[in-house]
Amino acid sequence: MHHLLTIPKTKNLLAITLVSASAVAGFLYVFGLIHRPMAPYTILDLQFAGTAQRLNEMTSAWGEAGNRAAQLSLWVDFAFMPAYAALFAGLTLLAARAASGRQQTLGLWLAPAPFAAWAFDALENALLLTALPPAAPTDTVLSGAAAAAALKFGLLLAGAVYVLIVGGWTLARRLTQAQAAR
């Protein structure tokens, strides 16, 4: 894991992270447009439907336009996955490089987690695509999709919490040291 301290070079890591952040912002805008016909439900409702009864309730409320929007959202999400994975990994790795000791080690272990989240997201989407109309959804498929979604969000949340706490702590420590040096 210690190779992550130097590879990729920090300049390249910053560039990748900034490009990824821009891509994530663009995808979020597109998703906002795609998801409008899914009201009153959201894509999170779909991800955590968990049962055929709950999914049928949503797809009935959506009608044809909402069901097409849900399918489109899942397909577009496949292109979104590398963007958010690179963003979360980049931010985590930048925070880890700025930290030291156990905090740094933890960050180096968490840096690849967004790529595991990507894999769980792909599994979730594949399962949901097999459950949307005209398919007959099963509780097994939908509970599997919900479990994959929970693992995905858990991995991303772990990285986000790390970046906020360790990155914030490191930044505050450096600012304090800079003020003391004056």
mmCIF file with all atom_site columns, C-alpha atoms in Angstrom, residues 10-144:
data_model
loop_
_atom_site.group_PDB
_atom_site.id
_atom_site.type_symbol
_atom_site.label_atom_id
_atom_site.label_alt_id
_atom_site.label_comp_id
_atom_site.label_asym_id
_atom_site.label_entity_id
_atom_site.label_seq_id
_atom_site.pdbx_PDB_ins_code
_atom_site.Cartn_x
_atom_site.Cartn_y
_atom_site.Cartn_z
_atom_site.occupancy
_atom_site.B_iso_or_equiv
_atom_site.pdbx_formal_charge
_atom_site.auth_seq_id
_atom_site.auth_comp_id
_atom_site.auth_asym_id
_atom_site.auth_atom_id
_atom_site.pdbx_PDB_model_num
ATOM 1   C CA . THR A 1 10  ? 0.614   14.274  -6.555  1.00 0.00 ? 10  THR A CA 1
ATOM 2   C CA . LYS A 1 11  ? 0.299   16.636  -9.522  1.00 0.00 ? 11  LYS A CA 1
ATOM 3   C CA . ASN A 1 12  ? -1.365  13.889  -11.574 1.00 0.00 ? 12  ASN A CA 1
ATOM 4   C CA . LEU A 1 13  ? -3.533  12.838  -8.627  1.00 0.00 ? 13  LEU A CA 1
ATOM 5   C CA . LEU A 1 14  ? -4.783  16.408  -8.236  1.00 0.00 ? 14  LEU A CA 1
ATOM 6   C CA . ALA A 1 15  ? -5.572  16.605  -11.952 1.00 0.00 ? 15  ALA A CA 1
ATOM 7   C CA . ILE A 1 16  ? -7.445  13.280  -11.895 1.00 0.00 ? 16  ILE A CA 1
ATOM 8   C CA . THR A 1 17  ? -9.378  14.352  -8.804  1.00 0.00 ? 17  THR A CA 1
ATOM 9   C CA . LEU A 1 18  ? -10.359 17.720  -10.295 1.00 0.00 ? 18  LEU A CA 1
ATOM 10  C CA . VAL A 1 19  ? -11.427 16.193  -13.617 1.00 0.00 ? 19  VAL A CA 1
ATOM 11  C CA . SER A 1 20  ? -13.409 13.567  -11.708 1.00 0.00 ? 20  SER A CA 1
ATOM 12  C CA . ALA A 1 21  ? -15.080 16.249  -9.587  1.00 0.00 ? 21  ALA A CA 1
ATOM 13  C CA . SER A 1 22  ? -16.128 18.069  -12.757 1.00 0.00 ? 22  SER A CA 1
ATOM 14  C CA . ALA A 1 23  ? -17.466 14.848  -14.262 1.00 0.00 ? 23  ALA A CA 1
ATOM 15  C CA . VAL A 1 24  ? -19.387 14.042  -11.064 1.00 0.00 ? 24  VAL A CA 1
ATOM 16  C CA . ALA A 1 25  ? -20.963 17.512  -11.111 1.00 0.00 ? 25  ALA A CA 1
ATOM 17  C CA . GLY A 1 26  ? -21.980 17.035  -14.748 1.00 0.00 ? 26  GLY A CA 1
ATOM 18  C CA . PHE A 1 27  ? -23.446 13.601  -14.083 1.00 0.00 ? 27  PHE A CA 1
ATOM 19  C CA . LEU A 1 28  ? -25.399 14.903  -11.085 1.00 0.00 ? 28  LEU A CA 1
ATOM 20  C CA . TYR A 1 29  ? -26.950 17.559  -13.311 1.00 0.00 ? 29  TYR A CA 1
ATOM 21  C CA . VAL A 1 30  ? -27.889 14.922  -15.915 1.00 0.00 ? 30  VAL A CA 1
ATOM 22  C CA . PHE A 1 31  ? -29.335 12.649  -13.235 1.00 0.00 ? 31  PHE A CA 1
ATOM 23  C CA . GLY A 1 32  ? -31.441 15.558  -11.995 1.00 0.00 ? 32  GLY A CA 1
ATOM 24  C CA . LEU A 1 33  ? -33.002 15.790  -15.432 1.00 0.00 ? 33  LEU A CA 1
ATOM 25  C CA . ILE A 1 34  ? -33.415 12.034  -15.876 1.00 0.00 ? 34  ILE A CA 1
ATOM 26  C CA . HIS A 1 35  ? -35.053 11.487  -12.483 1.00 0.00 ? 35  HIS A CA 1
ATOM 27  C CA . ARG A 1 36  ? -37.904 13.999  -12.864 1.00 0.00 ? 36  ARG A CA 1
ATOM 28  C CA . PRO A 1 37  ? -40.438 11.421  -14.207 1.00 0.00 ? 37  PRO A CA 1
ATOM 29  C CA . MET A 1 38  ? -39.686 9.153   -11.228 1.00 0.00 ? 38  MET A CA 1
ATOM 30  C CA . ALA A 1 39  ? -41.431 11.431  -8.710  1.00 0.00 ? 39  ALA A CA 1
ATOM 31  C CA . PRO A 1 40  ? -42.700 10.934  -6.073  1.00 0.00 ? 40  PRO A CA 1
ATOM 32  C CA . TYR A 1 41  ? -40.005 8.272   -5.674  1.00 0.00 ? 41  TYR A CA 1
ATOM 33  C CA . THR A 1 42  ? -36.250 8.696   -6.045  1.00 0.00 ? 42  THR A CA 1
ATOM 34  C CA . ILE A 1 43  ? -33.444 6.553   -7.366  1.00 0.00 ? 43  ILE A CA 1
ATOM 35  C CA . LEU A 1 44  ? -32.591 5.759   -3.728  1.00 0.00 ? 44  LEU A CA 1
ATOM 36  C CA . ASP A 1 45  ? -36.082 4.352   -3.290  1.00 0.00 ? 45  ASP A CA 1
ATOM 37  C CA . LEU A 1 46  ? -35.389 2.081   -6.255  1.00 0.00 ? 46  LEU A CA 1
ATOM 38  C CA . GLN A 1 47  ? -31.981 1.032   -4.946  1.00 0.00 ? 47  GLN A CA 1
ATOM 39  C CA . PHE A 1 48  ? -33.447 0.069   -1.583  1.00 0.00 ? 48  PHE A CA 1
ATOM 40  C CA . ALA A 1 49  ? -36.824 -1.262  -2.774  1.00 0.00 ? 49  ALA A CA 1
ATOM 41  C CA . GLY A 1 50  ? -35.916 -4.674  -1.349  1.00 0.00 ? 50  GLY A CA 1
ATOM 42  C CA . THR A 1 51  ? -39.189 -6.399  -2.245  1.00 0.00 ? 51  THR A CA 1
ATOM 43  C CA . ALA A 1 52  ? -41.227 -7.007  -5.347  1.00 0.00 ? 52  ALA A CA 1
ATOM 44  C CA . GLN A 1 53  ? -44.261 -5.431  -3.676  1.00 0.00 ? 53  GLN A CA 1
ATOM 45  C CA . ARG A 1 54  ? -42.373 -2.183  -3.029  1.00 0.00 ? 54  ARG A CA 1
ATOM 46  C CA . LEU A 1 55  ? -40.934 -2.113  -6.559  1.00 0.00 ? 55  LEU A CA 1
ATOM 47  C CA . ASN A 1 56  ? -44.359 -2.760  -8.097  1.00 0.00 ? 56  ASN A CA 1
ATOM 48  C CA . GLU A 1 57  ? -45.750 0.134   -6.039  1.00 0.00 ? 57  GLU A CA 1
ATOM 49  C CA . MET A 1 58  ? -43.052 2.428   -7.456  1.00 0.00 ? 58  MET A CA 1
ATOM 50  C CA . THR A 1 59  ? -43.274 1.290   -11.062 1.00 0.00 ? 59  THR A CA 1
ATOM 51  C CA . SER A 1 60  ? -47.072 1.630   -11.005 1.00 0.00 ? 60  SER A CA 1
ATOM 52  C CA . ALA A 1 61  ? -46.768 5.199   -9.736  1.00 0.00 ? 61  ALA A CA 1
ATOM 53  C CA . TRP A 1 62  ? -44.095 6.004   -12.332 1.00 0.00 ? 62  TRP A CA 1
ATOM 54  C CA . GLY A 1 63  ? -45.941 4.767   -15.353 1.00 0.00 ? 63  GLY A CA 1
ATOM 55  C CA . GLU A 1 64  ? -44.132 4.204   -18.621 1.00 0.00 ? 64  GLU A CA 1
ATOM 56  C CA . ALA A 1 65  ? -42.161 7.478   -18.520 1.00 0.00 ? 65  ALA A CA 1
ATOM 57  C CA . GLY A 1 66  ? -40.861 6.844   -14.994 1.00 0.00 ? 66  GLY A CA 1
ATOM 58  C CA . ASN A 1 67  ? -39.917 3.271   -15.784 1.00 0.00 ? 67  ASN A CA 1
ATOM 59  C CA . ARG A 1 68  ? -37.956 4.429   -18.849 1.00 0.00 ? 68  ARG A CA 1
ATOM 60  C CA . ALA A 1 69  ? -36.279 7.079   -16.698 1.00 0.00 ? 69  ALA A CA 1
ATOM 61  C CA . ALA A 1 70  ? -35.296 4.488   -14.092 1.00 0.00 ? 70  ALA A CA 1
ATOM 62  C CA . GLN A 1 71  ? -33.781 2.242   -16.767 1.00 0.00 ? 71  GLN A CA 1
ATOM 63  C CA . LEU A 1 72  ? -31.949 5.150   -18.372 1.00 0.00 ? 72  LEU A CA 1
ATOM 64  C CA . SER A 1 73  ? -30.634 6.242   -14.984 1.00 0.00 ? 73  SER A CA 1
ATOM 65  C CA . LEU A 1 74  ? -29.241 2.777   -14.303 1.00 0.00 ? 74  LEU A CA 1
ATOM 66  C CA . TRP A 1 75  ? -27.520 2.676   -17.705 1.00 0.00 ? 75  TRP A CA 1
ATOM 67  C CA . VAL A 1 76  ? -26.069 6.180   -17.317 1.00 0.00 ? 76  VAL A CA 1
ATOM 68  C CA . ASP A 1 77  ? -24.892 5.203   -13.847 1.00 0.00 ? 77  ASP A CA 1
ATOM 69  C CA . PHE A 1 78  ? -22.457 2.728   -15.418 1.00 0.00 ? 78  PHE A CA 1
ATOM 70  C CA . ALA A 1 79  ? -20.648 5.713   -16.978 1.00 0.00 ? 79  ALA A CA 1
ATOM 71  C CA . PHE A 1 80  ? -20.876 7.644   -13.676 1.00 0.00 ? 80  PHE A CA 1
ATOM 72  C CA . MET A 1 81  ? -19.186 4.914   -11.626 1.00 0.00 ? 81  MET A CA 1
ATOM 73  C CA . PRO A 1 82  ? -15.577 5.551   -12.727 1.00 0.00 ? 82  PRO A CA 1
ATOM 74  C CA . ALA A 1 83  ? -16.018 9.291   -12.126 1.00 0.00 ? 83  ALA A CA 1
ATOM 75  C CA . TYR A 1 84  ? -17.178 8.988   -8.518  1.00 0.00 ? 84  TYR A CA 1
ATOM 76  C CA . ALA A 1 85  ? -14.714 6.170   -7.804  1.00 0.00 ? 85  ALA A CA 1
ATOM 77  C CA . ALA A 1 86  ? -11.795 8.295   -9.029  1.00 0.00 ? 86  ALA A CA 1
ATOM 78  C CA . LEU A 1 87  ? -13.061 11.332  -7.087  1.00 0.00 ? 87  LEU A CA 1
ATOM 79  C CA . PHE A 1 88  ? -13.491 9.502   -3.774  1.00 0.00 ? 88  PHE A CA 1
ATOM 80  C CA . ALA A 1 89  ? -10.217 7.589   -4.190  1.00 0.00 ? 89  ALA A CA 1
ATOM 81  C CA . GLY A 1 90  ? -8.369  10.770  -5.110  1.00 0.00 ? 90  GLY A CA 1
ATOM 82  C CA . LEU A 1 91  ? -9.687  12.730  -2.144  1.00 0.00 ? 91  LEU A CA 1
ATOM 83  C CA . THR A 1 92  ? -8.939  9.861   0.226   1.00 0.00 ? 92  THR A CA 1
ATOM 84  C CA . LEU A 1 93  ? -5.423  9.439   -1.123  1.00 0.00 ? 93  LEU A CA 1
ATOM 85  C CA . LEU A 1 94  ? -4.719  13.182  -0.944  1.00 0.00 ? 94  LEU A CA 1
ATOM 86  C CA . ALA A 1 95  ? -5.855  13.209  2.695   1.00 0.00 ? 95  ALA A CA 1
ATOM 87  C CA . ALA A 1 96  ? -3.763  10.113  3.449   1.00 0.00 ? 96  ALA A CA 1
ATOM 88  C CA . ARG A 1 97  ? -0.661  11.655  1.899   1.00 0.00 ? 97  ARG A CA 1
ATOM 89  C CA . ALA A 1 98  ? -1.095  14.725  4.097   1.00 0.00 ? 98  ALA A CA 1
ATOM 90  C CA . ALA A 1 99  ? -1.536  12.610  7.253   1.00 0.00 ? 99  ALA A CA 1
ATOM 91  C CA . SER A 1 100 ? 0.993   10.523  9.151   1.00 0.00 ? 100 SER A CA 1
ATOM 92  C CA . GLY A 1 101 ? 1.158   7.404   11.278  1.00 0.00 ? 101 GLY A CA 1
ATOM 93  C CA . ARG A 1 102 ? -1.982  5.342   11.747  1.00 0.00 ? 102 ARG A CA 1
ATOM 94  C CA . GLN A 1 103 ? -4.150  7.978   10.075  1.00 0.00 ? 103 GLN A CA 1
ATOM 95  C CA . GLN A 1 104 ? -2.051  7.689   6.938   1.00 0.00 ? 104 GLN A CA 1
ATOM 96  C CA . THR A 1 105 ? -2.123  3.889   7.022   1.00 0.00 ? 105 THR A CA 1
ATOM 97  C CA . LEU A 1 106 ? -5.908  3.915   7.369   1.00 0.00 ? 106 LEU A CA 1
ATOM 98  C CA . GLY A 1 107 ? -6.213  6.275   4.409   1.00 0.00 ? 107 GLY A CA 1
ATOM 99  C CA . LEU A 1 108 ? -3.966  4.098   2.259   1.00 0.00 ? 108 LEU A CA 1
ATOM 100 C CA . TRP A 1 109 ? -6.231  1.145   3.029   1.00 0.00 ? 109 TRP A CA 1
ATOM 101 C CA . LEU A 1 110 ? -9.384  3.166   2.327   1.00 0.00 ? 110 LEU A CA 1
ATOM 102 C CA . ALA A 1 111 ? -8.150  4.688   -0.950  1.00 0.00 ? 111 ALA A CA 1
ATOM 103 C CA . PRO A 1 112 ? -9.100  1.627   -3.075  1.00 0.00 ? 112 PRO A CA 1
ATOM 104 C CA . ALA A 1 113 ? -12.533 1.286   -1.393  1.00 0.00 ? 113 ALA A CA 1
ATOM 105 C CA . PRO A 1 114 ? -14.331 3.463   -3.981  1.00 0.00 ? 114 PRO A CA 1
ATOM 106 C CA . PHE A 1 115 ? -13.355 0.952   -6.648  1.00 0.00 ? 115 PHE A CA 1
ATOM 107 C CA . ALA A 1 116 ? -14.962 -1.819  -4.603  1.00 0.00 ? 116 ALA A CA 1
ATOM 108 C CA . ALA A 1 117 ? -18.014 0.471   -4.306  1.00 0.00 ? 117 ALA A CA 1
ATOM 109 C CA . TRP A 1 118 ? -18.002 0.687   -8.112  1.00 0.00 ? 118 TRP A CA 1
ATOM 110 C CA . ALA A 1 119 ? -18.178 -3.115  -8.308  1.00 0.00 ? 119 ALA A CA 1
ATOM 111 C CA . PHE A 1 120 ? -21.102 -3.240  -5.864  1.00 0.00 ? 120 PHE A CA 1
ATOM 112 C CA . ASP A 1 121 ? -22.832 -0.469  -7.821  1.00 0.00 ? 121 ASP A CA 1
ATOM 113 C CA . ALA A 1 122 ? -22.450 -2.425  -11.066 1.00 0.00 ? 122 ALA A CA 1
ATOM 114 C CA . LEU A 1 123 ? -23.935 -5.511  -9.397  1.00 0.00 ? 123 LEU A CA 1
ATOM 115 C CA . GLU A 1 124 ? -26.792 -3.435  -7.970  1.00 0.00 ? 124 GLU A CA 1
ATOM 116 C CA . ASN A 1 125 ? -27.597 -1.926  -11.372 1.00 0.00 ? 125 ASN A CA 1
ATOM 117 C CA . ALA A 1 126 ? -27.456 -5.284  -13.138 1.00 0.00 ? 126 ALA A CA 1
ATOM 118 C CA . LEU A 1 127 ? -29.887 -6.745  -10.609 1.00 0.00 ? 127 LEU A CA 1
ATOM 119 C CA . LEU A 1 128 ? -32.251 -3.770  -10.824 1.00 0.00 ? 128 LEU A CA 1
ATOM 120 C CA . LEU A 1 129 ? -32.246 -3.840  -14.628 1.00 0.00 ? 129 LEU A CA 1
ATOM 121 C CA . THR A 1 130 ? -33.430 -7.461  -14.476 1.00 0.00 ? 130 THR A CA 1
ATOM 122 C CA . ALA A 1 131 ? -36.240 -6.482  -12.097 1.00 0.00 ? 131 ALA A CA 1
ATOM 123 C CA . LEU A 1 132 ? -37.746 -3.455  -13.844 1.00 0.00 ? 132 LEU A CA 1
ATOM 124 C CA . PRO A 1 133 ? -40.763 -3.846  -16.141 1.00 0.00 ? 133 PRO A CA 1
ATOM 125 C CA . PRO A 1 134 ? -41.519 -5.799  -18.171 1.00 0.00 ? 134 PRO A CA 1
ATOM 126 C CA . ALA A 1 135 ? -39.670 -8.300  -15.938 1.00 0.00 ? 135 ALA A CA 1
ATOM 127 C CA . ALA A 1 136 ? -41.327 -9.898  -12.946 1.00 0.00 ? 136 ALA A CA 1
ATOM 128 C CA . PRO A 1 137 ? -39.200 -8.804  -9.983  1.00 0.00 ? 137 PRO A CA 1
ATOM 129 C CA . THR A 1 138 ? -38.311 -11.199 -7.187  1.00 0.00 ? 138 THR A CA 1
ATOM 130 C CA . ASP A 1 139 ? -37.586 -10.396 -3.575  1.00 0.00 ? 139 ASP A CA 1
ATOM 131 C CA . THR A 1 140 ? -34.255 -12.236 -3.861  1.00 0.00 ? 140 THR A CA 1
ATOM 132 C CA . VAL A 1 141 ? -33.031 -10.024 -6.706  1.00 0.00 ? 141 VAL A CA 1
ATOM 133 C CA . LEU A 1 142 ? -34.271 -6.859  -5.035  1.00 0.00 ? 142 LEU A CA 1
ATOM 134 C CA . SER A 1 143 ? -32.819 -7.709  -1.620  1.00 0.00 ? 143 SER A CA 1
ATOM 135 C CA . GLY A 1 144 ? -29.513 -8.488  -3.361  1.00 0.00 ? 144 GLY A CA 1
#
